[in-house]
Amino acid sequence: MLSDEDLERYSRQLMLPDFSLDQQERLTQARVLMVGCGGLGSPVAAYLAAAGVGTLVLADGDVVELSNLSRQVLHGEGDIGLRKVESAAAYIRARYPRCKVETIPARLQGALLQETAGSVDLVADGSDNYPTRFALNRACIAQGIPMISAAAVRSEGQLASFYPAEGTGCYRCLYPEVGADTALSCRESGVMGPVVGVVGTLQALEILKVLSGWGEALLGRVLYLDLRTYGQHVLTVPRREGCPDCSSVD
Ligand SMILES: [Zn+2]
């Protein structure tokens, strides 16, 4: 049940004519796994906690480095050398005490990934490599939960939302080729700081949509942005026949 204080805290979104108390309650009940506490995870975790998501599970095996600070806005100068999950958790706990935060200071894989995916309602993918993304995709399909995946490099971003249990394609349907370890990374290709912030903020919005049912989610589609020119387009990701990851889903 939402308290009087909650009604005040979330009043500006509850004021929307098409956003109800029930939808706010759904956010309060939700458990979201955020994979990656860097440039994408920073705005995602902050906006989800601010908007009233009940529990965030933060997973990242890295520590904060000086070169992160140009865009990973949950971390500051004094956090260099700390685990990113601890730095991020401290930021969230200090500002949004209504949000419960759990931390996993490791790269999620194997049994830990399965167990963690089985304990949440949705997975937010803000990781920086394809093997992790493909493993998350399989874990989400196995658990029948949605995966909201984002990426940003240079001036470009993409946001994709998959829920095969509800009939959409999956991340592997979007990238059927194995050996995608040629992916661009911010470490090698660079990125303009706010580009990651825009894409991460859109990822947070998509997560709120999927959890609450508000607005029109991207489900089954991918949004491409080039923020150098503000160009954008959206493509549908149909379920690929014979997809090794999702073709077993009814
Ligand atoms: Zn698939």
PDB file of C-alpha atoms and ligand atoms in Angstrom, residues 137 141 164 168-174 238-240 243-247, ligand 1:
ATOM      1  CA  ASN A 137      19.067 -13.295 -23.133  1.00  0.00           C
ATOM      2  CA  ILE A 141      13.931 -16.609 -21.782  1.00  0.00           C
ATOM      3  CA  PRO A 164       9.556 -13.750 -25.933  1.00  0.00           C
ATOM      4  CA  THR A 168       8.417 -10.942 -29.300  1.00  0.00           C
ATOM      5  CA  GLY A 169      11.755 -11.938 -30.810  1.00  0.00           C
ATOM      6  CA  CYS A 170      14.860 -12.044 -28.631  1.00  0.00           C
ATOM      7  CA  TYR A 171      18.337 -10.562 -28.545  1.00  0.00           C
ATOM      8  CA  ARG A 172      19.687 -13.524 -30.524  1.00  0.00           C
ATOM      9  CA  CYS A 173      17.007 -12.956 -33.185  1.00  0.00           C
ATOM     10  CA  LEU A 174      18.479  -9.446 -33.573  1.00  0.00           C
ATOM     11  CA  PRO A 238      10.526 -10.502 -35.678  1.00  0.00           C
ATOM     12  CA  ARG A 239      11.047 -13.867 -34.042  1.00  0.00           C
ATOM     13  CA  ARG A 240      13.612 -15.654 -36.183  1.00  0.00           C
ATOM     14  CA  CYS A 243      16.471 -19.166 -33.270  1.00  0.00           C
ATOM     15  CA  PRO A 244      18.527 -21.325 -30.881  1.00  0.00           C
ATOM     16  CA  ASP A 245      17.506 -19.217 -27.904  1.00  0.00           C
ATOM     17  CA  CYS A 246      13.796 -18.415 -28.256  1.00  0.00           C
ATOM     18  CA  SER A 247      12.283 -20.829 -30.765  1.00  0.00           C
TER      19      SER A 247
HETATM   20 ZN    ZN B   1      15.304 -15.471 -30.667  1.00  0.00          ZN
END
